[in-house]
Amino acid sequence: MDDNIAKIIFQPSGRRGEVPKDISIIEASRLLGADIEALCGEKKVCGKCKVRIEEGFFEKYGIDSKLSHVSGWQEEEEKFINTQDREAGYRLGCVAKVLGDLLVFVPEESRAGKQVVSKAARDILIEHNPAVKLFYVEVSKPTIEEPTGDFERICAALEKEHGLKDLKIDISTLRRLPTVLRQGGWKVTLSVWLDQEVIRVRPGKIEASYGLAVDIGTTTVAAYFCNLATMEVLDTVSMMNPQCKYGEDVMSRITYHMMNEGGLKKMSDDIVEALNTLIDQALSATYPPKKKVKKQKGEQGPDEWIEVPEEGKTYLRLTREDIEDITIGCNTAMHHILLQLDPEHVGMAPFPPVIHHSLDIKARDLGININPSSYVFVLPNEAGFVGADNVGVLIAEEPYNKDEIQLIIDIGTNGELVLGNKKKLISSSCATGPALEGAQLTYGMRAAPGAMERIRIDPETHDVDYKVIGRDAWRQFSEPKEMKAKGICGSGILDLLAELYKAGIVNKSGAFNKDGQKSNRFRKNPDNRQYEFVLAWAEETSIGKDIVVTQKDVRQIQLAKGALYAGCKLMVQRMGIEKVDKVKIAGAFGTHVDREKALIMGLFPDCDLEKIVSVGNAAGDGCRAALLNRDKRAEANWVSRNVEYIELTVEPNFQQEFMGAMHLPHMTDAFPHLKGLVPEEILNQK
Amino acid sequence: MDDNIAKIIFQPSGRRGEVPKDISIIEASRLLGADIEALCGEKKVCGKCKVRIEEGFFEKYGIDSKLSHVSGWQEEEEKFINTQDREAGYRLGCVAKVLGDLLVFVPEESRAGKQVVSKAARDILIEHNPAVKLFYVEVSKPTIEEPTGDFERICAALEKEHGLKDLKIDISTLRRLPTVLRQGGWKVTLSVWLDQEVIRVRPGKIEASYGLAVDIGTTTVAAYFCNLATMEVLDTVSMMNPQCKYGEDVMSRITYHMMNEGGLKKMSDDIVEALNTLIDQALSATYPPKKKVKKQKGEQGPDEWIEVPEEGKTYLRLTREDIEDITIGCNTAMHHILLQLDPEHVGMAPFPPVIHHSLDIKARDLGININPSSYVFVLPNEAGFVGADNVGVLIAEEPYNKDEIQLIIDIGTNGELVLGNKKKLISSSCATGPALEGAQLTYGMRAAPGAMERIRIDPETHDVDYKVIGRDAWRQFSEPKEMKAKGICGSGILDLLAELYKAGIVNKSGAFNKDGQKSNRFRKNPDNRQYEFVLAWAEETSIGKDIVVTQKDVRQIQLAKGALYAGCKLMVQRMGIEKVDKVKIAGAFGTHVDREKALIMGLFPDCDLEKIVSVGNAAGDGCRAALLNRDKRAEANWVSRNVEYIELTVEPNFQQEFMGAMHLPHMTDAFPHLKGLVPEEILNQK
């Protein structure tokens, strides 16, 4: 190992690589494209480049000394970093130098380019029947003749006017009741959970209440912030799952728990903190943004910053208490880690979860900061790793109400598959790994500004055209230096493999087709002597070097797509059918997927192009359905116990199918629908 | 005000009075009979006399500078009091001198004489049907063919073998489930609450579970520690209500809340801490006592103290988790303060409580340290101050199942009355104050060793015979110095007024009968020029001075008994009846009450002596019934809303009845059943 080289991972971007020692962390971030804010140009005077050193050394699960792999504390840092933050490992990126391997966390405020939210809410049909409903009542004041207690007074009115019987009340809400009743002049609005329990009381007549539908993925966490009364989605917020630092896939998180005393609690605390951050993020958008405006003479205010509300916009100014319901969907491992249920057994055959059934847990018992009496509804698990998130997909897509046989593929760090119709549904999961989401590739990155999200390769010239996030014009319509490409994200990766194959740059087996190259983009890397294909030249990038795809990168993508294809095929065999009627692609990047490219690369068995549809973040949609319609909760429990789970890895021919599926689009299976999409000579390669 | 005199209150004994300044706290405690442990005889070497200075100055609710009314810190104290305790106000009683008014708390370990537990459990008939029941199941291991989750596996067995359906499980228990299931080899015992929720899981087959029935009084807190399976009462534990420092009666506690920001939380925290102390106290009795035994050569152990188990006794060695259910009864004010519900309105006409209905609250939400998934059942309130404790009395005595008309008097700091039979029940409360419990009198004290609990006065000689707690022989069979009397407790106070009256020492109006005195026990106090009657001469006491009853003391007792009598009478009038069929006396000292004396002093209207019964701590018995029989909980809710509450203080003739009832036994009412018990000439006094 080279003594002058250090390995660095930047979180949450996931950017990683080797850098020479003795450069500053900010320089390292530039080399790896992690983009730390540096307003002053490293003059050590703006304090914008604060980062937190997470680990000074890392081998998977082996964690050693902290902070020793960075240079010592400097006087300049004291101005921007207080003692508490210093103890937590904060440093200025322009001051601290890399002395060894590092895991560096770049806080939101220090990030130059924010991650692009790709989990926008789809329009799906949801019947309005939320678990939390508002009821307005007016009651009379207690008198000597009628001195009944506050709660019984309310109950009598709720029964008489709204037919609610045998209500309970949470202790936290009961504590507010006497004051609010009197504040409201004996007119109050009550939030009632499932017609069973009073969970909030507010003075006067109020018609709005809010909730959050959360989809906790292995890599990202997304939340829909909804108005429970109107069903409107006010905002969609998302962030990295902070557990990524413990391992990128579910198995490595489970292993982290097994190898580390207190590891489960640590991971759980991290995701809870993330949920609270998302909540605050959603709420902050209901306040006017703070603008830096010079205070006018005579104006009130503590400093030069004055709140300037946007013209013509009314802000809701909501607080944590205004969130009265939360639904959560996630795979079984994320589910167990969130709830601090031992995930060990879910990671070993026969993979039994601790619980299948949905759970209603007081938000306070999980440390989630919303209305203190409110519940969190956690969707039920199916089996194995096919968890509550897949149940979310099911109740959003309702294949159990259809005649046609649907194959629903939820692509995330873990791939989940459902096949069937109203007669029968089967499910399974496959470890696609994070490759399809942009991790593990040399220039892979999350969907953020500068990420190549669409790629086209000219079959004649092998020239590359592409589009980056944050810029509308494609490469061919731009000046090279305007592109500022930084890496490739999920949707770009799917394009990439299909285009490489279609253009004959790689062959059926995924190997570079050394004889068929048509440009200088294909080359042998002078440093590591490996073949690679240049996607963007250094001048087009913001990282100052060529963005390439290597043979290893192609193999990573093949492994992921092979696992998915093999899973689909085994399920089709299990169902005893010839072909599927419809393929639905769900998942974080489902909306961006080019169905033609997906078919070309062989993500799933052959299918009529017209029958391939993208359903976006269907898991999140299911959580939203459960938030806005209580009946969907019962439906979720029903379906979770009525989908037959198939453990693919124990199927006798899994390994064989997996090998065949690594090929493009498949070693032996026919793809009649690719006719016309891919040149005959390429399709007919051996 | 005399500059050389300071006022001191010792807690929790409640002993109070004036002492000369510049004496040590331990000397002051001796003067007031508060009994601080002083093994070394004030040589400042044993450290046993640690006390905590609560307030250096006190006027009701006005709290000023702390610690300034004691002399400065001395070097000798450092050996026994660490910095943390020093900051909390701890001092050695033999070192710290009284410089001004003080409120001093004497910790349990520094107390020379422990309070006598008088709230022993009575034998009452309770049907066995506890809210928490144990279920043993054996399930099969998950396999690839049957990989169902842990909880569903348990549920299937519980439904098949025990008929339990739709069970929920608390998150805290769910977290233990996978480990315990495997520990127990798939054989476990589950604790199920009300056939609805799994609240504990233990490996193997277990047949015992435990619970606590708690009666929170204004002055004392008592708990029955029960085996839920056998209904056996393992132990009865009790202590002072630590809220006494905020005021002795319910109104002063409510006032404390209104006058002090955060006062409610403070009082609630104090009672919760007391409950946790009682729990630990109950548990500690399930371990062998630690005896100071010299370690033998070669024996293991960290120091000279070795655990020596008692011969032939098996210890249960229970932990907090072994307590799986708690029921709590208390008056409305104590109820609201415990639960942090604003008690302000319950203290003002028309006295509406925040809630009547019973509550099931997770123990963890109240900070009560038992099995983390368990509930606390708080009995329902009736109305006004007649709270859950009175509901306890009702479900223990069940007057609603009887034909005869019962008058049930629950005597505590607050008196609660119930009258009626199966046709109708009415209730009310009256502020008896703490006089009948031994507070507020010159030599009043709690029921503790040295307290005069029975008193007889010879009508001929006016000589006094008495018995003290902790000594079987009466005064007349003892040497004077053996008596070591210290004061008068509740039951002695009832005896006292009846005996003073019967012997003609006080007349019908309660005034000393100056012309009829027959001994030198009646005298004018040379210091304050007030008349007093000597009950015990200095040589018979442990406090070195005569124990007397003053005219003011007699008035205090009259006020209390007058309030009770007036309440009873107004209720009888309200019911439109002539007389009651039965009188039941309940309450902390109910077991010690001499019914003849109670009738003579006029605690309640005339009644056949045979029909007066003591029912002991019926409120506590009711809590126990609710603990051991779930049906009693529904019964409690039913009765709480079916007793008609009467607010006595707003009855037009309350004041007049109160005045008449101050007399002995009453100004005008006839007491035919006193014939033969009290001399005719005394009964016929005008």
Short mmCIF file of N, CA and C in Angstrom, two decimals, chain B residues 17-123:
data_model
loop_
_atom_site.label_atom_id
_atom_site.label_comp_id
_atom_site.label_asym_id
_atom_site.label_seq_id
_atom_site.Cartn_x
_atom_site.Cartn_y
_atom_site.Cartn_z
N GLY B 17 -42.22 23.56 65.95
CA GLY B 17 -42.31 24.38 67.13
C GLY B 17 -41.23 25.43 67.16
N GLU B 18 -41.14 26.15 68.26
CA GLU B 18 -40.16 27.20 68.39
C GLU B 18 -39.02 26.73 69.28
N VAL B 19 -37.82 27.11 68.92
CA VAL B 19 -36.64 26.72 69.72
C VAL B 19 -35.75 27.95 69.88
N PRO B 20 -34.94 27.96 70.93
CA PRO B 20 -34.00 29.08 71.06
C PRO B 20 -32.95 28.99 69.93
N LYS B 21 -32.52 30.14 69.45
CA LYS B 21 -31.50 30.16 68.41
C LYS B 21 -30.17 29.67 68.98
N ASP B 22 -29.25 29.34 68.10
CA ASP B 22 -27.88 28.98 68.46
C ASP B 22 -27.72 27.57 69.03
N ILE B 23 -28.82 26.80 69.08
CA ILE B 23 -28.64 25.40 69.47
C ILE B 23 -28.45 24.59 68.19
N SER B 24 -27.91 23.38 68.31
CA SER B 24 -27.70 22.56 67.12
C SER B 24 -29.04 22.01 66.63
N ILE B 25 -29.05 21.60 65.38
CA ILE B 25 -30.30 21.05 64.83
C ILE B 25 -30.70 19.80 65.58
N ILE B 26 -29.72 19.03 66.04
CA ILE B 26 -30.04 17.80 66.75
C ILE B 26 -30.68 18.12 68.11
N GLU B 27 -30.22 19.19 68.73
CA GLU B 27 -30.84 19.60 70.00
C GLU B 27 -32.27 20.06 69.74
N ALA B 28 -32.43 20.82 68.66
CA ALA B 28 -33.77 21.29 68.31
C ALA B 28 -34.70 20.12 68.06
N SER B 29 -34.17 19.08 67.39
CA SER B 29 -35.00 17.92 67.08
C SER B 29 -35.43 17.23 68.36
N ARG B 30 -34.56 17.25 69.35
CA ARG B 30 -34.91 16.61 70.61
C ARG B 30 -36.00 17.39 71.34
N LEU B 31 -35.86 18.71 71.30
CA LEU B 31 -36.87 19.56 71.96
C LEU B 31 -38.25 19.32 71.35
N LEU B 32 -38.27 19.08 70.03
CA LEU B 32 -39.56 18.94 69.34
C LEU B 32 -39.94 17.47 69.12
N GLY B 33 -39.10 16.59 69.65
CA GLY B 33 -39.44 15.17 69.54
C GLY B 33 -39.31 14.61 68.14
N ALA B 34 -38.38 15.12 67.34
CA ALA B 34 -38.28 14.65 65.95
C ALA B 34 -37.30 13.49 65.80
N ASP B 35 -36.55 13.19 66.85
CA ASP B 35 -35.73 11.98 66.88
C ASP B 35 -34.79 11.75 65.70
N ILE B 36 -33.68 12.47 65.73
CA ILE B 36 -32.64 12.19 64.75
C ILE B 36 -31.65 11.22 65.39
N GLU B 37 -31.19 10.30 64.59
CA GLU B 37 -30.22 9.30 65.06
C GLU B 37 -28.92 10.01 65.46
N ALA B 38 -28.34 9.66 66.58
CA ALA B 38 -27.08 10.29 66.98
C ALA B 38 -26.26 9.28 67.76
N LEU B 39 -25.71 8.33 67.02
CA LEU B 39 -25.01 7.21 67.66
C LEU B 39 -23.84 7.67 68.52
N CYS B 40 -23.09 8.68 68.07
CA CYS B 40 -21.86 9.05 68.77
C CYS B 40 -22.11 10.07 69.88
N GLY B 41 -23.36 10.43 70.09
CA GLY B 41 -23.64 11.41 71.13
C GLY B 41 -23.10 12.78 70.81
N GLU B 42 -23.29 13.17 69.56
CA GLU B 42 -22.88 14.51 69.10
C GLU B 42 -21.39 14.77 69.19
N LYS B 43 -20.61 13.73 69.09
CA LYS B 43 -19.15 13.93 69.08
C LYS B 43 -18.66 14.22 67.67
N LYS B 44 -19.59 14.35 66.71
CA LYS B 44 -19.26 14.68 65.31
C LYS B 44 -18.40 13.63 64.62
N VAL B 45 -18.50 12.38 65.08
CA VAL B 45 -17.66 11.35 64.49
C VAL B 45 -18.43 10.21 63.80
N CYS B 46 -19.77 10.10 64.02
CA CYS B 46 -20.47 8.95 63.42
C CYS B 46 -21.14 9.29 62.10
N GLY B 47 -21.46 10.57 61.86
CA GLY B 47 -22.08 10.96 60.59
C GLY B 47 -23.50 10.46 60.42
N LYS B 48 -24.11 9.95 61.50
CA LYS B 48 -25.46 9.36 61.38
C LYS B 48 -26.57 10.42 61.35
N CYS B 49 -26.24 11.65 61.76
CA CYS B 49 -27.29 12.64 61.95
C CYS B 49 -27.44 13.58 60.76
N LYS B 50 -27.12 13.07 59.57
CA LYS B 50 -27.26 13.89 58.36
C LYS B 50 -28.70 14.35 58.15
N VAL B 51 -28.89 15.63 57.86
CA VAL B 51 -30.21 16.15 57.54
C VAL B 51 -30.08 17.07 56.34
N ARG B 52 -31.21 17.32 55.68
CA ARG B 52 -31.17 18.23 54.54
C ARG B 52 -31.97 19.48 54.89
N ILE B 53 -31.34 20.64 54.70
CA ILE B 53 -32.03 21.90 54.97
C ILE B 53 -32.88 22.21 53.74
N GLU B 54 -34.22 22.13 53.90
CA GLU B 54 -35.10 22.33 52.76
C GLU B 54 -35.30 23.82 52.49
N GLU B 55 -35.57 24.55 53.53
CA GLU B 55 -35.77 25.99 53.37
C GLU B 55 -35.20 26.65 54.60
N GLY B 56 -34.52 27.76 54.37
CA GLY B 56 -33.95 28.48 55.50
C GLY B 56 -34.92 29.49 56.06
N PHE B 57 -36.05 29.62 55.41
CA PHE B 57 -37.02 30.61 55.84
C PHE B 57 -38.36 30.16 55.32
N PHE B 58 -39.39 30.29 56.11
CA PHE B 58 -40.69 29.96 55.52
C PHE B 58 -41.84 30.76 56.06
N GLU B 59 -42.60 31.27 55.16
CA GLU B 59 -43.95 31.77 55.40
C GLU B 59 -44.70 31.00 54.35
N LYS B 60 -45.93 30.68 54.56
CA LYS B 60 -46.62 29.83 53.60
C LYS B 60 -46.43 30.35 52.17
N TYR B 61 -45.83 29.54 51.30
CA TYR B 61 -45.61 29.82 49.87
C TYR B 61 -44.62 30.94 49.58
N GLY B 62 -44.08 31.59 50.61
CA GLY B 62 -43.08 32.61 50.34
C GLY B 62 -41.73 32.02 50.68
N ILE B 63 -40.93 31.82 49.68
CA ILE B 63 -39.68 31.14 49.95
C ILE B 63 -38.53 32.07 49.61
N ASP B 64 -37.61 32.16 50.54
CA ASP B 64 -36.57 33.17 50.42
C ASP B 64 -35.20 32.54 50.26
N SER B 65 -34.25 33.04 50.98
CA SER B 65 -32.88 32.55 50.83
C SER B 65 -32.72 31.20 51.50
N LYS B 66 -31.89 30.37 50.93
CA LYS B 66 -31.69 29.02 51.40
C LYS B 66 -30.43 28.98 52.26
N LEU B 67 -30.42 28.12 53.23
CA LEU B 67 -29.22 27.83 54.00
C LEU B 67 -28.73 28.98 54.88
N SER B 68 -29.33 30.16 54.75
CA SER B 68 -28.79 31.29 55.50
C SER B 68 -29.18 31.23 56.97
N HIS B 69 -30.16 30.43 57.29
CA HIS B 69 -30.58 30.36 58.68
C HIS B 69 -29.89 29.25 59.47
N VAL B 70 -28.82 28.73 58.90
CA VAL B 70 -28.01 27.78 59.66
C VAL B 70 -26.56 28.29 59.69
N SER B 71 -25.80 27.83 60.67
CA SER B 71 -24.41 28.26 60.79
C SER B 71 -23.58 27.67 59.65
N GLY B 72 -22.39 28.21 59.46
CA GLY B 72 -21.55 27.84 58.31
C GLY B 72 -21.03 26.40 58.33
N TRP B 73 -20.57 25.96 57.18
CA TRP B 73 -20.04 24.63 56.94
C TRP B 73 -18.78 24.40 57.78
N GLN B 74 -18.66 23.23 58.38
CA GLN B 74 -17.50 22.92 59.21
C GLN B 74 -16.69 21.78 58.60
N GLU B 75 -15.42 21.80 58.88
CA GLU B 75 -14.50 20.81 58.35
C GLU B 75 -14.94 19.38 58.69
N GLU B 76 -15.48 19.18 59.93
CA GLU B 76 -15.86 17.83 60.34
C GLU B 76 -16.90 17.21 59.42
N GLU B 77 -17.65 18.06 58.74
CA GLU B 77 -18.75 17.54 57.93
C GLU B 77 -18.27 16.90 56.62
N GLU B 78 -17.11 17.34 56.18
CA GLU B 78 -16.61 16.87 54.89
C GLU B 78 -16.42 15.36 54.84
N LYS B 79 -16.11 14.79 55.97
CA LYS B 79 -15.87 13.35 56.05
C LYS B 79 -17.13 12.55 55.70
N PHE B 80 -18.29 13.13 55.99
CA PHE B 80 -19.54 12.36 55.84
C PHE B 80 -20.44 12.86 54.70
N ILE B 81 -20.18 14.08 54.23
CA ILE B 81 -21.09 14.66 53.22
C ILE B 81 -20.27 15.04 51.99
N ASN B 82 -20.57 14.41 50.87
CA ASN B 82 -19.82 14.73 49.65
C ASN B 82 -20.33 16.02 49.00
N THR B 83 -19.61 16.48 47.99
CA THR B 83 -19.91 17.79 47.40
C THR B 83 -21.34 17.86 46.87
N GLN B 84 -21.75 16.76 46.20
CA GLN B 84 -23.09 16.76 45.63
C GLN B 84 -24.16 16.93 46.70
N ASP B 85 -24.00 16.14 47.80
CA ASP B 85 -24.97 16.24 48.88
C ASP B 85 -24.89 17.61 49.55
N ARG B 86 -23.67 18.15 49.64
CA ARG B 86 -23.51 19.46 50.26
C ARG B 86 -24.29 20.50 49.48
N GLU B 87 -24.19 20.40 48.15
CA GLU B 87 -24.92 21.35 47.32
C GLU B 87 -26.42 21.16 47.42
N ALA B 88 -26.84 19.93 47.73
CA ALA B 88 -28.26 19.67 47.90
C ALA B 88 -28.75 20.13 49.27
N GLY B 89 -27.84 20.62 50.10
CA GLY B 89 -28.26 21.18 51.39
C GLY B 89 -28.04 20.27 52.60
N TYR B 90 -27.29 19.19 52.41
CA TYR B 90 -27.08 18.28 53.53
C TYR B 90 -26.11 18.87 54.56
N ARG B 91 -26.40 18.63 55.83
CA ARG B 91 -25.54 19.05 56.94
C ARG B 91 -25.57 17.97 58.01
N LEU B 92 -24.59 18.02 58.91
CA LEU B 92 -24.67 17.16 60.08
C LEU B 92 -25.49 17.89 61.13
N GLY B 93 -26.47 17.19 61.68
CA GLY B 93 -27.37 17.81 62.65
C GLY B 93 -26.66 18.25 63.93
N CYS B 94 -25.54 17.59 64.25
CA CYS B 94 -24.83 17.94 65.48
C CYS B 94 -23.91 19.14 65.29
N VAL B 95 -23.63 19.47 64.03
CA VAL B 95 -22.70 20.57 63.74
C VAL B 95 -23.46 21.86 63.42
N ALA B 96 -24.45 21.75 62.52
CA ALA B 96 -25.16 22.93 62.04
C ALA B 96 -26.04 23.52 63.14
N LYS B 97 -25.91 24.82 63.34
CA LYS B 97 -26.70 25.49 64.38
C LYS B 97 -27.85 26.28 63.79
N VAL B 98 -28.91 26.35 64.56
CA VAL B 98 -30.11 27.08 64.13
C VAL B 98 -29.86 28.58 64.30
N LEU B 99 -29.89 29.33 63.21
CA LEU B 99 -29.74 30.78 63.31
C LEU B 99 -31.05 31.49 62.97
N GLY B 100 -32.00 30.75 62.39
CA GLY B 100 -33.29 31.36 62.04
C GLY B 100 -34.29 30.27 61.71
N ASP B 101 -35.43 30.65 61.16
CA ASP B 101 -36.49 29.69 60.84
C ASP B 101 -35.99 28.66 59.82
N LEU B 102 -36.39 27.41 60.01
CA LEU B 102 -35.86 26.34 59.16
C LEU B 102 -36.91 25.28 58.83
N LEU B 103 -36.79 24.71 57.64
CA LEU B 103 -37.53 23.50 57.30
C LEU B 103 -36.46 22.43 57.07
N VAL B 104 -36.49 21.40 57.90
CA VAL B 104 -35.42 20.41 57.88
C VAL B 104 -35.99 19.05 57.50
N PHE B 105 -35.38 18.41 56.53
CA PHE B 105 -35.81 17.06 56.15
C PHE B 105 -34.85 16.04 56.77
N VAL B 106 -35.43 15.07 57.50
CA VAL B 106 -34.62 14.03 58.11
C VAL B 106 -34.73 12.78 57.25
N PRO B 107 -33.66 12.40 56.54
CA PRO B 107 -33.75 11.24 55.65
C PRO B 107 -34.01 9.96 56.45
N GLU B 108 -34.64 9.02 55.79
CA GLU B 108 -34.98 7.73 56.39
C GLU B 108 -33.84 7.18 57.27
N GLU B 109 -32.62 7.18 56.72
CA GLU B 109 -31.53 6.53 57.43
C GLU B 109 -31.09 7.32 58.67
N SER B 110 -31.50 8.57 58.76
CA SER B 110 -31.11 9.36 59.94
C SER B 110 -32.19 9.37 61.00
N ARG B 111 -33.31 8.67 60.73
CA ARG B 111 -34.42 8.70 61.67
C ARG B 111 -34.26 7.66 62.77
N ALA B 112 -34.49 8.06 64.01
CA ALA B 112 -34.31 7.14 65.12
C ALA B 112 -35.48 6.17 65.23
N GLY B 113 -36.68 6.64 65.01
CA GLY B 113 -37.84 5.75 65.13
C GLY B 113 -38.64 5.78 63.86
N LYS B 114 -38.83 4.63 63.23
CA LYS B 114 -39.57 4.61 61.98
C LYS B 114 -41.06 4.66 62.23
N GLN B 115 -41.76 5.24 61.25
CA GLN B 115 -43.21 5.34 61.38
C GLN B 115 -43.84 3.94 61.37
N VAL B 116 -44.87 3.79 62.18
CA VAL B 116 -45.54 2.50 62.24
C VAL B 116 -46.53 2.37 61.09
N VAL B 117 -46.44 1.28 60.40
CA VAL B 117 -47.37 1.05 59.30
C VAL B 117 -48.71 0.63 59.88
N SER B 118 -49.73 1.44 59.64
CA SER B 118 -51.02 1.08 60.22
C SER B 118 -51.98 0.68 59.11
N LYS B 119 -51.48 0.67 57.88
CA LYS B 119 -52.39 0.37 56.77
C LYS B 119 -52.30 -1.10 56.34
N ALA B 120 -52.34 -1.98 57.30
CA ALA B 120 -52.25 -3.41 56.97
C ALA B 120 -53.45 -3.84 56.13
N ALA B 121 -53.25 -4.87 55.36
CA ALA B 121 -54.32 -5.33 54.48
C ALA B 121 -55.35 -6.12 55.27
N ARG B 122 -56.62 -5.86 54.99
CA ARG B 122 -57.70 -6.60 55.61
C ARG B 122 -58.05 -7.79 54.74
N ASP B 123 -58.67 -8.79 55.33
CA ASP B 123 -59.17 -9.89 54.52
C ASP B 123 -60.50 -9.48 53.91
#
